[in-house]
């Protein structure tokens, strides 16, 4: 009996409380007041706070919602809600702008990093190319030194040097007064190194010298190479140069033929005879 009475009393209390809440809502509605909404612009008050928009009207709405306080409907509709929505949109727009600025900054940073990488790559390539150039120069210089050494040894062993041992070794000339960087004996030794022969025939005069290399080994076959020199102004001027039936008698022709004969054997190695071809057109 007592248990049934307790249940009955609890039920009456619930009805009264429910009735009071409904009555309070009805009364507030009649007085033009209402509770703050649970969300504004689709965001809960926690989300508004996380967005960074919890200020002004949004803060007042959050405080009223938390206290379950009734607020003026007109003020809510015309002031607080529009102001809070505007605040939310302003912060959202600011965040979008911040993201755009941040994206632009990151893009600029990435662009500058790429430019720096390209500059570093170009500098690395330049350094590598410079190192390769220096290494190639060293190898070329070493090869040139080695070629020079081998050439000096072969020239020193040339048979013509012993044949002309008592002949003064003076600069070679292709025209009067135009001494070459190469001496007469060096010229003949270079011919011997480039074109081995079967022996020499030498004809000496008071101021003249004719040297014939017999059966010199050339691509066209074994031919005689004859050089006639005259002693002029402390030089041995090459008066004529013959290879088989070909004879060069003008200064320019003598120079060109001598240069062609020595190319690759001496001329391209020891860098002598670098003067220009004789400018004179005489036939001396």
Tab-separated table of C-alpha atoms in Angstrom:
chain	number	residue	atom	x	y	z
A	1	UNK	CA	0.000	0.000	0.000
A	2	UNK	CA	2.818	2.445	0.921
A	3	UNK	CA	4.737	1.520	-2.273
A	4	UNK	CA	1.783	2.376	-4.467
A	5	UNK	CA	1.389	5.728	-2.680
A	6	UNK	CA	5.041	6.624	-3.325
A	7	UNK	CA	4.713	5.881	-7.035
A	8	UNK	CA	1.582	8.019	-7.196
A	9	UNK	CA	3.302	10.964	-5.509
A	10	UNK	CA	6.309	10.799	-7.845
A	11	UNK	CA	4.031	10.806	-10.848
A	12	UNK	CA	2.202	13.881	-9.539
A	13	UNK	CA	5.516	15.708	-9.026
A	14	UNK	CA	6.622	14.940	-12.615
A	15	UNK	CA	3.329	16.206	-14.000
A	16	UNK	CA	3.639	19.391	-11.950
A	17	UNK	CA	7.250	19.986	-13.042
A	18	UNK	CA	6.425	19.370	-16.696
A	19	UNK	CA	3.520	21.637	-16.430
A	20	UNK	CA	5.717	24.312	-14.850
A	21	UNK	CA	8.283	24.115	-17.686
A	22	UNK	CA	5.592	24.350	-20.297
A	23	UNK	CA	4.011	27.152	-18.381
A	24	UNK	CA	7.355	28.983	-18.120
A	25	UNK	CA	7.963	28.617	-21.870
A	26	UNK	CA	4.461	29.733	-22.638
A	27	UNK	CA	4.754	32.686	-20.302
A	28	UNK	CA	8.127	33.706	-21.781
A	29	UNK	CA	6.712	33.456	-25.270
A	30	UNK	CA	3.826	35.681	-24.296
A	31	UNK	CA	6.293	38.223	-22.902
A	32	UNK	CA	8.409	38.224	-26.132
A	33	UNK	CA	11.351	36.336	-24.706
A	34	UNK	CA	12.984	33.061	-25.746
A	35	UNK	CA	16.054	30.940	-25.049
A	36	UNK	CA	19.298	31.326	-27.008
A	37	UNK	CA	19.613	28.808	-29.876
A	38	UNK	CA	21.902	25.761	-29.592
A	39	UNK	CA	23.912	26.813	-32.675
A	40	UNK	CA	24.589	29.850	-34.846
A	41	UNK	CA	25.388	29.607	-38.564
A	42	UNK	CA	25.607	25.837	-38.154
A	43	UNK	CA	28.224	26.034	-35.401
A	44	UNK	CA	27.884	25.095	-31.760
A	45	UNK	CA	29.268	27.538	-29.234
A	46	UNK	CA	32.245	25.271	-28.711
A	47	UNK	CA	32.940	25.350	-32.460
A	48	UNK	CA	32.503	29.142	-32.487
A	49	UNK	CA	35.052	29.407	-29.697
A	50	UNK	CA	37.453	27.060	-31.546
A	51	UNK	CA	37.045	29.178	-34.695
A	52	UNK	CA	38.113	32.253	-32.720
A	53	UNK	CA	34.802	34.095	-33.123
A	54	UNK	CA	33.717	33.995	-29.465
A	55	UNK	CA	33.345	37.716	-28.986
A	56	UNK	CA	30.572	40.348	-28.679
A	57	UNK	CA	27.163	38.981	-29.642
A	58	UNK	CA	28.468	35.425	-29.911
A	59	UNK	CA	29.766	35.581	-26.357
A	60	UNK	CA	26.449	36.986	-25.073
A	61	UNK	CA	24.539	34.217	-26.859
A	62	UNK	CA	26.866	31.559	-25.436
A	63	UNK	CA	26.494	32.906	-21.895
A	64	UNK	CA	22.678	33.050	-22.193
A	65	UNK	CA	22.617	29.516	-23.622
A	66	UNK	CA	24.859	28.202	-20.885
A	67	UNK	CA	22.682	29.834	-18.161
A	68	UNK	CA	19.471	28.764	-19.949
A	69	UNK	CA	18.453	32.413	-19.664
A	70	UNK	CA	15.599	33.858	-21.672
A	71	UNK	CA	16.442	36.773	-23.896
A	72	UNK	CA	14.406	39.300	-25.825
A	73	UNK	CA	13.243	37.775	-29.102
A	74	UNK	CA	13.578	41.007	-31.051
A	75	UNK	CA	17.055	41.694	-29.718
A	76	UNK	CA	17.997	38.095	-30.504
A	77	UNK	CA	16.605	38.233	-34.033
A	78	UNK	CA	17.718	41.746	-35.007
A	79	UNK	CA	20.916	42.180	-33.044
A	80	UNK	CA	22.629	39.225	-31.462
A	81	UNK	CA	22.101	36.572	-34.147
A	82	UNK	CA	22.999	38.821	-37.165
A	83	UNK	CA	25.994	40.219	-35.286
A	84	UNK	CA	27.195	36.741	-34.314
A	85	UNK	CA	26.727	35.423	-37.870
A	86	UNK	CA	28.649	38.439	-39.219
A	87	UNK	CA	31.387	37.793	-36.680
A	88	UNK	CA	31.587	34.124	-37.704
A	89	UNK	CA	31.723	34.989	-41.430
A	90	UNK	CA	34.342	37.673	-40.796
A	91	UNK	CA	36.563	35.215	-38.945
A	92	UNK	CA	35.994	32.580	-41.636
A	93	UNK	CA	36.938	35.083	-44.338
A	94	UNK	CA	40.001	36.096	-42.344
A	95	UNK	CA	40.989	32.449	-41.981
A	96	UNK	CA	40.546	31.950	-45.744
A	97	UNK	CA	42.705	34.981	-46.414
A	98	UNK	CA	45.270	33.691	-43.937
A	99	UNK	CA	45.306	30.362	-45.762
A	100	UNK	CA	45.671	32.123	-49.125
A	101	UNK	CA	48.519	34.238	-47.770
A	102	UNK	CA	50.116	31.188	-46.197
A	103	UNK	CA	49.726	29.214	-49.444
A	104	UNK	CA	51.254	32.093	-51.399
A	105	UNK	CA	54.099	32.325	-48.890
A	106	UNK	CA	54.720	28.600	-49.053
A	107	UNK	CA	54.648	28.738	-52.856
A	108	UNK	CA	57.129	31.635	-52.817
A	109	UNK	CA	59.349	29.759	-50.388
A	110	UNK	CA	59.186	26.678	-52.593
A	111	UNK	CA	59.972	28.801	-55.674
A	112	UNK	CA	62.953	30.423	-53.968
A	113	UNK	CA	64.132	27.033	-52.748
A	114	UNK	CA	63.903	25.698	-56.315
A	115	UNK	CA	65.820	28.699	-57.646
A	116	UNK	CA	68.451	28.174	-54.961
A	117	UNK	CA	68.629	24.486	-55.880
A	118	UNK	CA	69.031	25.379	-59.564
A	119	UNK	CA	71.749	27.914	-58.740
A	120	UNK	CA	73.524	25.353	-56.586
A	121	UNK	CA	73.204	22.768	-59.378
A	122	UNK	CA	74.575	25.223	-61.946
A	123	UNK	CA	77.441	26.058	-59.604
A	124	UNK	CA	78.112	22.355	-59.043
A	125	UNK	CA	78.119	21.722	-62.800
A	126	UNK	CA	80.392	24.746	-63.314
A	127	UNK	CA	82.795	23.487	-60.645
A	128	UNK	CA	82.735	19.988	-62.125
A	129	UNK	CA	83.361	21.355	-65.615
A	130	UNK	CA	86.164	23.568	-64.328
A	131	UNK	CA	87.705	20.632	-62.481
A	132	UNK	CA	87.362	18.488	-65.614
A	133	UNK	CA	88.927	21.264	-67.714
A	134	UNK	CA	91.847	21.585	-65.306
A	135	UNK	CA	92.271	17.820	-65.255
A	136	UNK	CA	92.168	17.724	-69.058
A	137	UNK	CA	94.743	20.512	-69.177
A	138	UNK	CA	96.965	18.581	-66.787
A	139	UNK	CA	96.621	15.450	-68.908
A	140	UNK	CA	97.265	17.461	-72.064
A	141	UNK	CA	100.298	19.126	-70.527
A	142	UNK	CA	101.576	15.772	-69.295
A	143	UNK	CA	101.025	14.251	-72.743
A	144	UNK	CA	102.751	17.240	-74.370
A	145	UNK	CA	105.670	16.964	-71.958
A	146	UNK	CA	105.900	13.246	-72.655
A	147	UNK	CA	105.775	13.862	-76.422
A	148	UNK	CA	108.402	16.572	-76.074
A	149	UNK	CA	110.624	14.197	-74.124
A	150	UNK	CA	110.273	11.421	-76.696
A	151	UNK	CA	110.899	13.904	-79.518
A	152	UNK	CA	114.046	15.275	-77.887
A	153	UNK	CA	115.371	11.735	-77.474
A	154	UNK	CA	114.668	10.865	-81.112
A	155	UNK	CA	116.140	14.134	-82.376
A	156	UNK	CA	119.265	13.644	-80.287
A	157	UNK	CA	119.739	10.241	-81.928
A	158	UNK	CA	119.316	11.582	-85.501
A	159	UNK	CA	122.182	10.432	-87.747
A	160	UNK	CA	122.377	13.785	-89.543
A	161	UNK	CA	123.641	15.459	-86.360
A	162	UNK	CA	126.795	13.349	-86.353
A	163	UNK	CA	127.280	13.933	-90.094
A	164	UNK	CA	127.062	17.724	-89.659
A	165	UNK	CA	128.841	17.795	-86.322
A	166	UNK	CA	131.424	20.352	-87.471
A	167	UNK	CA	128.878	22.568	-89.280
A	168	UNK	CA	127.761	25.653	-87.304
A	169	UNK	CA	124.143	25.257	-86.190
A	170	UNK	CA	122.436	28.564	-86.993
A	171	UNK	CA	118.763	29.529	-87.209
A	172	UNK	CA	116.867	28.382	-90.258
A	173	UNK	CA	115.549	31.127	-92.551
A	174	UNK	CA	113.140	31.059	-95.471
A	175	UNK	CA	113.999	34.555	-96.662
A	176	UNK	CA	116.920	36.890	-96.062
A	177	UNK	CA	116.772	38.446	-92.604
A	178	UNK	CA	113.777	36.370	-91.411
A	179	UNK	CA	115.142	33.814	-88.987
A	180	UNK	CA	112.905	30.944	-87.877
A	181	UNK	CA	112.522	29.695	-84.325
A	182	UNK	CA	113.986	26.391	-85.551
A	183	UNK	CA	117.655	25.770	-86.324
A	184	UNK	CA	118.926	24.204	-89.541
A	185	UNK	CA	120.140	21.003	-87.814
A	186	UNK	CA	116.873	20.681	-85.886
A	187	UNK	CA	114.982	20.989	-89.166
A	188	UNK	CA	117.030	18.205	-90.782
A	189	UNK	CA	116.741	16.013	-87.672
A	190	UNK	CA	112.950	16.461	-87.711
A	191	UNK	CA	112.851	15.380	-91.337
A	192	UNK	CA	114.842	12.261	-90.434
A	193	UNK	CA	112.543	11.447	-87.487
A	194	UNK	CA	109.458	11.845	-89.691
A	195	UNK	CA	110.870	10.135	-92.757
A	196	UNK	CA	113.607	7.557	-92.038
A	197	UNK	CA	116.022	7.292	-94.962
A	198	UNK	CA	118.700	5.018	-96.410
A	199	UNK	CA	121.570	7.477	-95.942
A	200	UNK	CA	122.736	11.007	-96.706
A	201	UNK	CA	124.607	12.787	-99.446
A	202	UNK	CA	126.163	16.059	-98.281
A	203	UNK	CA	127.686	18.725	-100.534
A	204	UNK	CA	129.431	21.589	-98.741
A	205	UNK	CA	130.685	24.860	-100.174
A	206	UNK	CA	132.183	27.966	-98.587
A	207	UNK	CA	128.784	29.428	-97.691
A	208	UNK	CA	126.435	26.732	-98.930
A	209	UNK	CA	125.243	23.317	-97.849
A	210	UNK	CA	123.173	20.750	-99.741
A	211	UNK	CA	121.820	17.724	-97.875
A	212	UNK	CA	120.043	14.894	-99.663
A	213	UNK	CA	118.228	12.196	-97.707
A	214	UNK	CA	118.204	9.099	-99.913
A	215	UNK	CA	115.107	6.938	-100.199
A	216	UNK	CA	113.162	8.681	-97.390
A	217	UNK	CA	110.162	6.629	-96.296
A	218	UNK	CA	106.956	8.511	-97.209
A	219	UNK	CA	103.386	7.425	-97.879
A	220	UNK	CA	103.934	7.928	-101.604
A	221	UNK	CA	106.956	5.611	-101.473
A	222	UNK	CA	110.690	5.978	-100.967
A	223	UNK	CA	111.787	9.333	-102.357
A	224	UNK	CA	114.755	11.669	-102.043
A	225	UNK	CA	114.420	14.817	-99.955
A	226	UNK	CA	116.943	17.517	-100.879
A	227	UNK	CA	117.508	20.777	-98.973
A	228	UNK	CA	119.950	23.477	-100.152
A	229	UNK	CA	121.023	26.166	-97.659
A	230	UNK	CA	123.142	29.295	-97.986
A	231	UNK	CA	124.831	31.033	-95.083
A	232	UNK	CA	123.407	34.593	-94.877
A	233	UNK	CA	123.659	36.922	-91.890
A	234	UNK	CA	124.292	34.174	-89.348
A	235	UNK	CA	121.378	32.080	-90.609
A	236	UNK	CA	121.118	29.068	-92.883
A	237	UNK	CA	118.612	30.310	-95.463
A	238	UNK	CA	116.717	27.480	-97.150
A	239	UNK	CA	117.322	28.326	-100.804
A	240	UNK	CA	115.381	25.355	-102.179
A	241	UNK	CA	113.547	22.297	-100.883
A	242	UNK	CA	112.757	19.276	-103.049
A	243	UNK	CA	110.684	16.141	-102.416
A	244	UNK	CA	111.101	13.786	-105.365
A	245	UNK	CA	110.169	15.857	-108.462
A	246	UNK	CA	108.514	18.645	-106.410
A	247	UNK	CA	110.780	21.631	-105.752
A	248	UNK	CA	109.907	24.759	-103.748
A	249	UNK	CA	112.022	27.790	-104.598
A	250	UNK	CA	110.142	30.911	-103.444
A	251	UNK	CA	110.248	31.842	-99.748
A	252	UNK	CA	106.502	31.216	-99.352
A	253	UNK	CA	106.648	27.859	-101.125
A	254	UNK	CA	109.701	26.775	-99.123
A	255	UNK	CA	107.986	27.720	-95.880
A	256	UNK	CA	104.724	25.919	-96.752
A	257	UNK	CA	106.475	22.754	-97.899
A	258	UNK	CA	108.723	22.681	-94.829
A	259	UNK	CA	105.755	23.284	-92.568
A	260	UNK	CA	103.764	20.475	-94.198
A	261	UNK	CA	106.691	18.072	-93.969
A	262	UNK	CA	107.204	18.761	-90.271
A	263	UNK	CA	103.528	18.821	-89.301
A	264	UNK	CA	102.798	16.049	-86.824
A	265	UNK	CA	106.446	15.091	-86.406
A	266	UNK	CA	107.948	18.254	-84.927
A	267	UNK	CA	105.917	21.305	-85.893
A	268	UNK	CA	102.845	20.204	-83.967
A	269	UNK	CA	104.831	19.102	-80.924
A	270	UNK	CA	107.649	21.517	-80.149
A	271	UNK	CA	105.727	24.657	-81.262
A	272	UNK	CA	108.791	26.063	-83.003
A	273	UNK	CA	108.660	27.772	-86.385
A	274	UNK	CA	105.622	29.792	-85.281
A	275	UNK	CA	106.496	32.880	-87.317
A	276	UNK	CA	104.272	33.777	-90.255
A	277	UNK	CA	105.241	32.760	-93.732
A	278	UNK	CA	107.817	35.100	-95.238
A	279	UNK	CA	106.252	38.282	-96.551
A	280	UNK	CA	108.833	38.866	-99.253
A	281	UNK	CA	108.024	37.791	-102.781
A	282	UNK	CA	111.611	37.552	-104.028
A	283	UNK	CA	113.009	34.262	-105.190
A	284	UNK	CA	116.199	34.425	-103.120
